[in-house]
Short mmCIF file of C-alpha atoms and ligand atoms in Angstrom, two decimals:
data_model
loop_
_atom_site.label_atom_id
_atom_site.label_comp_id
_atom_site.label_asym_id
_atom_site.label_seq_id
_atom_site.Cartn_x
_atom_site.Cartn_y
_atom_site.Cartn_z
CA UNK A 1 139.64 17.76 21.21
CA UNK A 2 140.78 18.51 17.52
CA UNK A 3 138.17 19.04 15.22
CA UNK A 4 137.46 17.66 11.72
CA UNK A 5 138.41 20.59 8.47
CA UNK A 6 137.92 21.58 5.42
CA UNK A 7 141.28 19.26 4.10
CA UNK A 8 138.95 15.85 5.51
CA UNK A 9 136.00 16.90 4.25
CA UNK A 10 138.08 17.39 0.71
CA UNK A 11 138.68 13.79 0.87
CA UNK A 12 135.20 12.74 0.25
CA UNK A 13 134.00 13.06 -3.34
CA UNK A 14 131.54 16.29 -3.37
CA UNK A 15 130.94 16.34 -6.64
CA UNK A 16 127.34 16.88 -7.23
CA UNK A 17 126.83 16.75 -3.37
CA UNK A 18 125.00 19.30 -1.40
CA UNK A 19 126.90 20.99 1.10
CA UNK A 20 125.75 22.81 4.18
CA UNK A 21 127.92 25.93 4.86
CA UNK A 22 127.44 28.26 7.62
CA UNK A 23 129.18 32.15 6.71
CA UNK A 24 129.69 34.88 8.30
CA UNK A 25 127.57 37.83 5.92
CA UNK A 26 126.88 40.13 8.77
CA UNK A 27 128.19 43.38 6.51
CA UNK A 28 127.56 46.62 6.90
CA UNK A 29 124.08 47.27 4.06
CA UNK A 30 124.56 51.21 2.93
CA UNK A 31 121.78 52.85 0.35
CA UNK A 32 120.32 49.44 -0.03
CA UNK A 33 123.81 47.62 -1.12
CA UNK A 34 126.93 46.35 0.91
CA UNK A 35 129.45 48.65 2.37
CA UNK A 36 132.17 46.93 3.93
CA UNK A 37 132.26 43.74 1.96
CA UNK A 38 135.62 42.03 4.43
CA UNK A 39 133.71 39.46 5.86
CA UNK A 40 132.09 38.28 2.53
CA UNK A 41 135.71 38.23 1.37
CA UNK A 42 137.43 36.71 3.64
CA UNK A 43 134.71 32.99 3.13
CA UNK A 44 135.71 32.75 -0.71
CA UNK A 45 138.68 31.13 -0.17
CA UNK A 46 136.44 27.56 1.49
CA UNK A 47 133.92 28.49 -1.11
CA UNK A 48 136.12 28.83 -3.70
CA UNK A 49 137.95 24.90 -2.35
CA UNK A 50 133.97 24.02 -2.12
CA UNK A 51 133.50 25.00 -6.17
CA UNK A 52 136.67 23.02 -7.19
CA UNK A 53 135.50 20.46 -5.63
CA UNK A 54 132.17 20.39 -7.65
CA UNK A 55 130.31 20.18 -4.72
CA UNK A 56 126.73 22.24 -4.56
CA UNK A 57 126.71 25.04 -1.69
CA UNK A 58 123.72 25.72 0.42
CA UNK A 59 124.58 29.12 2.24
CA UNK A 60 123.30 30.51 5.23
CA UNK A 61 124.03 33.44 7.48
CA UNK A 62 122.47 36.05 9.55
CA UNK A 63 123.04 39.89 9.16
CA UNK A 64 121.44 42.31 12.52
CA UNK A 65 118.95 41.02 14.31
CA UNK A 66 115.83 40.92 12.64
CA UNK A 67 114.51 38.86 16.04
CA UNK A 68 112.85 36.57 14.46
CA UNK A 69 111.19 37.98 12.16
CA UNK A 70 111.37 38.92 8.65
CA UNK A 71 112.33 42.72 8.33
CA UNK A 72 113.24 43.57 4.24
CA UNK A 73 115.90 45.86 5.56
CA UNK A 74 117.92 42.98 6.34
CA UNK A 75 117.52 41.05 3.56
CA UNK A 76 120.37 39.31 2.10
CA UNK A 77 119.89 39.59 -1.55
CA UNK A 78 122.44 42.08 -1.87
CA UNK A 79 125.28 40.12 -0.17
CA UNK A 80 124.30 37.43 -2.78
CA UNK A 81 124.69 39.83 -5.40
CA UNK A 82 128.22 41.05 -4.08
CA UNK A 83 129.09 37.41 -3.43
CA UNK A 84 128.20 36.80 -7.45
CA UNK A 85 130.75 39.80 -8.29
CA UNK A 86 133.47 38.10 -6.29
CA UNK A 87 132.69 34.51 -7.50
CA UNK A 88 132.27 35.63 -10.84
CA UNK A 89 128.66 34.55 -11.12
CA UNK A 90 126.79 30.79 -10.17
CA UNK A 91 125.47 32.23 -6.94
CA UNK A 92 121.38 31.83 -6.36
CA UNK A 93 119.35 33.19 -4.20
CA UNK A 94 116.49 32.10 -2.82
CA UNK A 95 114.12 34.71 -0.01
CA UNK A 96 112.81 32.03 1.85
CA UNK A 97 114.83 30.24 5.18
CA UNK A 98 112.81 27.67 5.72
CA UNK A 99 109.50 25.84 3.74
CA UNK A 100 109.56 24.19 0.00
CA UNK A 101 111.14 27.04 -1.44
CA UNK A 102 114.47 26.23 -0.94
CA UNK A 103 114.83 22.91 -1.19
CA UNK A 104 113.01 23.19 -4.25
CA UNK A 105 115.85 25.48 -5.02
CA UNK A 106 118.35 23.55 -3.99
CA UNK A 107 118.21 20.70 -6.26
CA UNK A 108 118.12 22.90 -9.35
CA UNK A 109 122.00 24.11 -8.20
CA UNK A 110 124.52 22.89 -10.80
CA UNK A 111 127.70 21.71 -9.40
CA UNK A 112 129.85 24.54 -8.17
CA UNK A 113 127.22 26.92 -7.36
CA UNK A 114 125.61 28.31 -4.69
CA UNK A 115 122.42 29.05 -2.83
CA UNK A 116 122.29 31.77 -0.30
CA UNK A 117 119.19 31.52 1.67
CA UNK A 118 117.72 34.59 3.20
CA UNK A 119 118.36 35.60 6.72
CA UNK A 120 117.89 32.84 9.88
CA UNK A 121 117.41 35.40 12.32
CA UNK A 122 114.24 35.92 10.06
CA UNK A 123 113.32 32.45 12.02
CA UNK A 124 112.95 32.20 15.47
CA UNK A 125 114.26 28.82 15.69
CA UNK A 126 117.27 30.62 14.97
CA UNK A 127 118.16 31.94 18.03
CA UNK A 128 116.63 29.23 20.03
CA UNK A 129 118.78 26.33 18.57
CA UNK A 130 115.40 24.87 17.04
CA UNK A 131 116.20 20.95 16.51
CA UNK A 132 113.44 21.53 14.42
CA UNK A 133 114.62 24.16 12.46
CA UNK A 134 118.48 22.13 11.85
CA UNK A 135 116.32 19.08 10.29
CA UNK A 136 115.02 21.20 7.80
CA UNK A 137 118.59 21.90 6.50
CA UNK A 138 119.92 19.03 7.74
CA UNK A 139 117.70 17.15 4.87
CA UNK A 140 119.64 18.53 1.89
CA UNK A 141 122.50 16.93 2.45
CA UNK A 142 125.11 15.27 4.53
CA UNK A 143 128.30 17.75 4.62
CA UNK A 144 128.68 20.38 6.92
CA UNK A 145 131.41 23.17 6.85
CA UNK A 146 131.45 26.34 9.54
CA UNK A 147 132.95 29.02 8.50
CA UNK A 148 131.60 31.97 10.73
CA UNK A 149 133.76 32.23 13.49
CA UNK A 150 132.17 35.84 14.22
CA UNK A 151 128.91 33.67 15.85
CA UNK A 152 130.50 30.70 16.39
CA UNK A 153 130.73 31.99 20.23
CA UNK A 154 126.59 31.76 19.86
CA UNK A 155 124.73 28.10 19.99
CA UNK A 156 121.95 28.79 17.38
CA UNK A 157 120.23 25.91 15.06
CA UNK A 158 122.78 27.49 12.10
CA UNK A 159 125.49 26.75 14.24
CA UNK A 160 124.88 24.75 17.02
CA UNK A 161 121.91 22.05 16.32
CA UNK A 162 122.66 22.39 12.74
CA UNK A 163 126.14 20.54 12.18
CA UNK A 164 124.76 18.22 15.76
CA UNK A 165 121.75 16.43 13.35
CA UNK A 166 124.14 16.40 10.85
CA UNK A 167 125.93 14.17 12.69
CA UNK A 168 123.52 12.28 14.11
CA UNK A 169 122.80 11.14 10.81
CA UNK A 170 125.88 9.80 9.95
CA UNK A 171 127.40 12.85 8.20
CA UNK A 172 130.50 14.93 8.69
CA UNK A 173 130.69 18.30 10.24
CA UNK A 174 134.18 20.95 9.27
CA UNK A 175 135.78 23.75 9.99
CA UNK A 176 136.41 25.77 6.89
CA UNK A 177 139.69 27.66 5.83
CA UNK A 178 139.11 30.73 7.93
CA UNK A 179 137.52 29.45 11.02
CA UNK A 180 141.05 27.55 11.24
CA UNK A 181 143.17 30.25 10.87
CA UNK A 182 141.11 31.75 13.75
CA UNK A 183 141.60 28.66 16.34
CA UNK A 184 145.59 28.32 14.66
CA UNK A 185 146.06 31.77 15.96
CA UNK A 186 143.91 32.04 19.57
CA UNK A 187 145.06 29.19 20.16
CA UNK A 188 149.43 28.96 19.29
CA UNK A 189 149.03 32.28 21.19
CA UNK A 190 147.39 30.74 24.33
CA UNK A 191 149.58 27.77 23.94
CA UNK A 192 152.62 28.31 23.54
CA UNK A 193 153.43 31.99 23.33
CA UNK A 194 156.51 32.98 22.04
CA UNK A 195 158.45 35.34 24.80
CA UNK A 196 157.46 37.74 25.41
CA UNK A 197 154.08 37.85 25.46
CA UNK A 198 152.43 41.26 25.57
CA UNK A 199 148.40 41.78 25.94
CA UNK A 200 146.93 44.91 25.61
CA UNK A 201 143.11 45.96 26.09
CA UNK A 202 141.30 48.87 26.28
CA UNK A 203 137.75 49.72 25.17
CA UNK A 204 134.48 51.02 26.03
CA UNK A 205 134.32 48.59 28.97
CA UNK A 206 136.45 46.76 31.41
CA UNK A 207 133.29 44.41 32.34
CA UNK A 208 132.84 42.15 28.97
CA UNK A 209 136.57 41.82 29.37
CA UNK A 210 137.22 40.36 33.01
CA UNK A 211 137.11 36.88 31.94
CA UNK A 212 139.75 38.36 29.52
CA UNK A 213 142.10 39.52 31.73
CA UNK A 214 141.77 36.95 34.64
CA UNK A 215 142.58 34.24 31.79
CA UNK A 216 145.15 36.42 30.10
CA UNK A 217 146.98 37.75 33.64
CA UNK A 218 148.60 34.08 34.59
CA UNK A 219 150.28 33.62 30.60
CA UNK A 220 150.76 37.12 30.20
CA UNK A 221 154.69 38.91 30.50
CA UNK A 222 152.96 42.26 30.64
CA UNK A 223 149.31 43.47 30.04
CA UNK A 224 148.86 46.91 28.85
CA UNK A 225 145.91 48.55 29.94
CA UNK A 226 144.15 51.84 28.14
CA UNK A 227 140.93 53.02 27.14
CA UNK A 228 138.04 53.57 29.15
CA UNK A 229 138.83 50.24 30.88
CA UNK A 230 141.84 51.93 32.47
CA UNK A 231 139.61 54.55 34.14
CA UNK A 232 138.00 52.29 36.23
CA UNK A 233 141.44 50.55 37.21
CA UNK A 234 142.87 54.67 37.74
CA UNK A 235 139.68 53.80 40.45
CA UNK A 236 141.26 51.49 41.64
CA UNK A 237 144.34 53.33 42.44
CA UNK A 238 142.47 56.09 44.21
CA UNK A 239 142.78 58.49 42.06
CA UNK A 240 140.49 61.65 40.31
CA UNK A 241 138.72 60.36 36.95
CA UNK A 242 136.47 63.99 36.36
CA UNK A 243 134.00 63.15 34.50
CA UNK A 244 135.30 60.31 32.22
CA UNK A 245 133.42 57.29 31.83
CA UNK A 246 133.64 54.66 34.36
CA UNK A 247 131.99 51.47 35.72
CA UNK A 248 131.71 51.83 39.72
CA UNK A 249 130.36 48.81 40.22
CA UNK A 250 133.80 47.26 39.02
CA UNK A 251 136.57 49.67 40.72
CA UNK A 252 136.75 46.49 43.41
CA UNK A 253 137.49 44.12 40.59
CA UNK A 254 139.91 46.17 39.21
CA UNK A 255 141.59 46.64 42.41
CA UNK A 256 142.42 43.08 43.15
CA UNK A 257 143.12 42.42 39.74
CA UNK A 258 145.92 45.44 40.25
CA UNK A 259 147.11 43.09 43.45
CA UNK A 260 147.06 39.58 41.33
CA UNK A 261 148.58 40.93 38.34
CA UNK A 262 151.57 43.36 40.47
CA UNK A 263 153.92 44.68 37.86
CA UNK A 264 153.06 42.67 34.88
CA UNK A 265 149.92 45.07 34.67
CA UNK A 266 150.60 48.30 33.12
CA UNK A 267 148.26 51.29 33.52
CA UNK A 268 148.63 54.30 31.51
CA UNK A 269 150.76 57.39 32.93
CA UNK A 270 149.38 59.99 31.52
CA UNK A 271 145.92 60.61 29.87
CA UNK A 272 144.68 63.26 26.84
CA UNK A 273 141.58 65.34 28.54
CA UNK A 274 139.08 67.72 27.80
CA UNK A 275 135.72 69.02 29.23
CA UNK A 276 133.88 67.16 25.72
CA UNK A 277 134.49 64.27 23.76
CA UNK A 278 134.18 65.43 20.75
CA UNK A 279 135.76 66.13 16.72
CA UNK A 280 136.50 69.35 18.35
CA UNK A 281 137.12 69.50 21.47
CA UNK A 282 139.95 71.72 23.04
CA UNK A 283 142.41 68.76 24.47
CA UNK A 284 145.64 68.93 27.16
CA UNK A 285 147.59 66.37 28.53
CA UNK A 286 147.94 65.63 31.91
CA UNK A 287 149.30 62.60 34.10
CA UNK A 288 146.92 60.23 35.48
CA UNK A 289 147.09 62.38 38.91
CA UNK A 290 146.08 65.24 37.65
CA UNK A 291 142.54 64.48 36.23
CA UNK A 292 140.67 67.78 37.32
CA UNK A 293 137.01 67.40 38.49
CA UNK A 294 134.81 67.85 35.57
CA UNK A 295 137.43 66.47 32.75
CA UNK A 296 137.13 63.56 30.79
CA UNK A 297 140.07 61.14 29.98
CA UNK A 298 139.36 60.43 26.53
CA UNK A 299 142.87 58.83 25.12
CA UNK A 300 146.29 57.84 26.60
CA UNK A 301 148.89 60.39 26.70
CA UNK A 302 152.15 60.51 24.74
CA UNK A 303 154.02 59.72 27.74
CA UNK A 304 152.30 56.31 27.55
CA UNK A 305 152.58 56.14 23.92
CA UNK A 306 156.06 55.50 24.36
CA UNK A 307 156.05 53.04 26.95
CA UNK A 308 153.38 51.29 25.49
CA UNK A 309 155.26 51.37 21.77
CA UNK A 310 158.14 49.93 23.49
CA UNK A 311 156.67 47.21 25.62
CA UNK A 312 155.29 46.31 22.11
CA UNK A 313 158.66 45.87 20.53
CA UNK A 314 160.45 44.23 22.62
CA UNK A 315 156.75 41.31 22.43
CA UNK A 316 157.46 37.97 19.78
CA UNK A 317 154.01 37.60 20.53
CA UNK A 318 151.14 39.99 20.89
CA UNK A 319 147.10 40.05 22.03
CA UNK A 320 145.15 43.16 21.17
CA UNK A 321 141.76 43.50 22.01
CA UNK A 322 140.11 46.89 22.22
CA UNK A 323 140.97 50.58 21.25
CA UNK A 324 143.47 53.37 23.70
CA UNK A 325 141.13 56.43 23.57
CA UNK A 326 138.02 57.30 21.52
CA UNK A 327 139.64 57.23 18.37
CA UNK A 328 136.60 57.55 16.02
CA UNK A 329 137.38 61.44 17.40
CA UNK A 330 140.11 62.82 15.60
CA UNK A 331 141.47 64.85 19.29
CA UNK A 332 141.69 61.45 20.95
CA UNK A 333 142.76 58.86 17.75
CA UNK A 334 146.76 58.73 18.48
CA UNK A 335 147.15 56.61 21.39
CA UNK A 336 145.57 53.83 19.40
CA UNK A 337 147.08 54.66 16.06
CA UNK A 338 150.48 54.82 17.57
CA UNK A 339 149.64 51.26 19.03
CA UNK A 340 148.70 49.69 15.98
CA UNK A 341 151.84 51.33 13.82
CA UNK A 342 153.93 49.88 16.82
CA UNK A 343 152.44 46.35 16.28
CA UNK A 344 153.20 46.08 12.65
CA UNK A 345 156.64 47.35 13.26
CA UNK A 346 157.21 44.28 14.89
CA UNK A 347 155.19 42.20 13.07
CA UNK A 348 157.15 43.04 9.74
CA UNK A 349 159.98 42.01 12.70
CA UNK A 350 158.26 38.03 12.54
CA UNK A 351 156.28 38.96 16.00
CA UNK A 352 153.21 37.31 16.29
CA UNK A 353 150.56 39.71 16.51
CA UNK A 354 146.60 38.77 17.01
CA UNK A 355 143.90 41.75 16.79
CA UNK A 356 140.44 40.83 17.95
CA UNK A 357 137.33 43.28 18.26
CA UNK A 358 135.36 44.92 15.63
CA UNK A 359 136.30 48.85 17.01
CA UNK A 360 140.43 47.29 17.18
CA UNK A 361 140.05 45.44 13.12
CA UNK A 362 138.51 49.58 11.97
CA UNK A 363 141.92 51.28 13.95
CA UNK A 364 143.83 48.97 12.62
CA UNK A 365 142.21 49.53 9.16
CA UNK A 366 142.30 53.41 9.93
CA UNK A 367 146.02 53.19 10.41
CA UNK A 368 146.79 51.89 7.54
CA UNK A 369 148.50 48.92 8.72
CA UNK A 370 145.89 46.17 8.80
CA UNK A 371 148.04 44.40 5.32
CA UNK A 372 150.57 44.08 7.90
CA UNK A 373 148.86 42.14 11.04
CA UNK A 374 149.69 38.61 11.49
CA UNK A 375 145.89 37.91 12.28
CA UNK A 376 143.13 40.13 12.21
CA UNK A 377 140.34 37.82 13.57
CA UNK A 378 137.01 38.55 12.39
CA UNK A 379 134.99 37.99 15.63
CA UNK A 380 134.78 40.13 18.15
CA UNK A 381 132.59 38.57 20.94
CA UNK A 382 134.01 34.79 19.61
CA UNK A 383 137.83 35.79 20.13
CA UNK A 384 137.35 37.64 24.05
CA UNK A 385 135.11 33.93 24.74
CA UNK A 386 138.08 32.07 23.45
CA UNK A 387 140.59 34.32 25.19
CA UNK A 388 138.73 34.03 28.15
CA UNK A 389 138.92 30.06 27.99
CA UNK A 390 135.41 29.55 27.17
CA UNK A 391 133.85 26.68 24.67
CA UNK A 392 132.70 28.39 21.35
CA UNK A 393 129.08 25.98 20.84
CA UNK A 394 129.79 26.57 17.16
CA UNK A 395 133.56 24.91 17.33
CA UNK A 396 132.31 22.06 19.80
CA UNK A 397 129.65 21.00 17.48
CA UNK A 398 131.86 20.05 14.65
CA UNK A 399 132.95 16.01 14.22
CA UNK A 400 136.45 15.07 16.08
CA UNK A 401 139.22 14.63 14.21
CA UNK A 402 139.21 10.39 14.57
CA UNK A 403 135.35 10.57 13.68
CA UNK A 404 134.22 8.72 10.53
P1 ADP B 26 136.41 46.27 19.93
O1 ADP B 26 135.14 46.34 19.50
O2 ADP B 26 137.71 46.44 19.69
O3 ADP B 26 136.40 45.21 21.20
P2 ADP B 26 135.37 47.88 22.15
O4 ADP B 26 133.89 47.61 21.73
O5 ADP B 26 135.60 47.61 23.58
O6 ADP B 26 136.40 47.21 21.75
O7 ADP B 26 135.56 49.45 22.86
C1 ADP B 26 135.71 50.36 21.48
C2 ADP B 26 135.35 51.80 21.94
O8 ADP B 26 135.46 52.28 22.86
C3 ADP B 26 135.25 52.70 20.97
O9 ADP B 26 133.93 53.22 20.77
C4 ADP B 26 135.89 53.92 21.46
O10 ADP B 26 135.62 55.24 21.44
C5 ADP B 26 135.38 53.18 23.07
N1 ADP B 26 136.14 54.61 24.03
C6 ADP B 26 138.09 53.91 24.07
N2 ADP B 26 138.19 54.43 25.13
C7 ADP B 26 137.58 55.51 25.44
C8 ADP B 26 137.70 56.31 26.44
N3 ADP B 26 138.77 56.81 27.40
N4 ADP B 26 136.17 56.74 26.97
C9 ADP B 26 135.42 56.12 25.90
N5 ADP B 26 135.08 55.45 25.38
C10 ADP B 26 136.11 55.33 25.18
MG1 MG B 27 133.06 47.27 19.73
#
């Protein structure tokens, strides 16, 4: 069911009205300040639009995992400061997430100003999806915007109970511009992908991604498998994987996926192996059937890089989740960097390239090609859930298009 988005809200007279906005300000903090502020920057289009409309924005976000009680090291105060810099003023902060003070602070807002509440996860009700906590927030206004794609797969008070309450009270809950963009690229890639459609999956674990493989397998023309995930598939083929990371309890699953996928699944033909995986590891290239007991597979090998790059260069739609190797360590980074470059090259030629996953996003950034990628998702878990075909509670809770 199509959901309403910010433009339908912009049709309302928002001047002087309070709009509750769920944002994803779950950013790394370093030395008391904001480290990487990309997540903050990506909410700016929505916030600027609300400001132009003269709305008064009350912003909600979680940060880290304080586990339902206040933790001063996870305060959003430094985030409010950075947001104030980025928006050139007009950002207030209240060190409270429920109680009397935030209502008072919200009532002091001028048109176009924002108030960031303290970390929502300081309250146990947030992760419990507590309707009473949501009702306290909902009392502030009758409009809600979800621009936090990174937490759209969670049914929490600020992502689920709150928009439901707003709607129950006759208000409007819509997708922000970032969420709309995320859904647009992910939906298009799945619904009517321009072909060839190639998915590349890697990363540490197969278990978290099995549903994604199952859902993508019938749709893709090729599925490239790298990372430690490939090791479990190697075992499914009966190959020696030495001391590499393998999920023993998934070897059977890998075997049946290989049967189901046939020639559409491409595994690495060679690997970069070493006795240990670190920055000073002494590596060698091994065919996938030449790994010795005791050796560890840390990356895909040069032959695989060429094959994968060719597949990518022929594709018109690419979905990539999970690095091809331990790219954090120099001896094992080339497989991931080569894939990132191939993806950027084909995006330059008009293909749609969608990348999900926190580590994969960091890898394309490190390769210096992030700007050339069609869409780098802000939601690791959320994009995986979506690709696996599962509903996202934070999206489900928004107003339907024909509502009101
Ligand atoms: P994403 O965050 O993009 O979804 P994951 O979290 O699933 O990706 O996986 C990323 C991690 O996988 C990285 O830390 C990387 O070091 C690790 N990894 C990739 N290949 C291997 C490998 N062959 N052995 C061990 N770890 C690996
Ligand atoms: Mg990760």
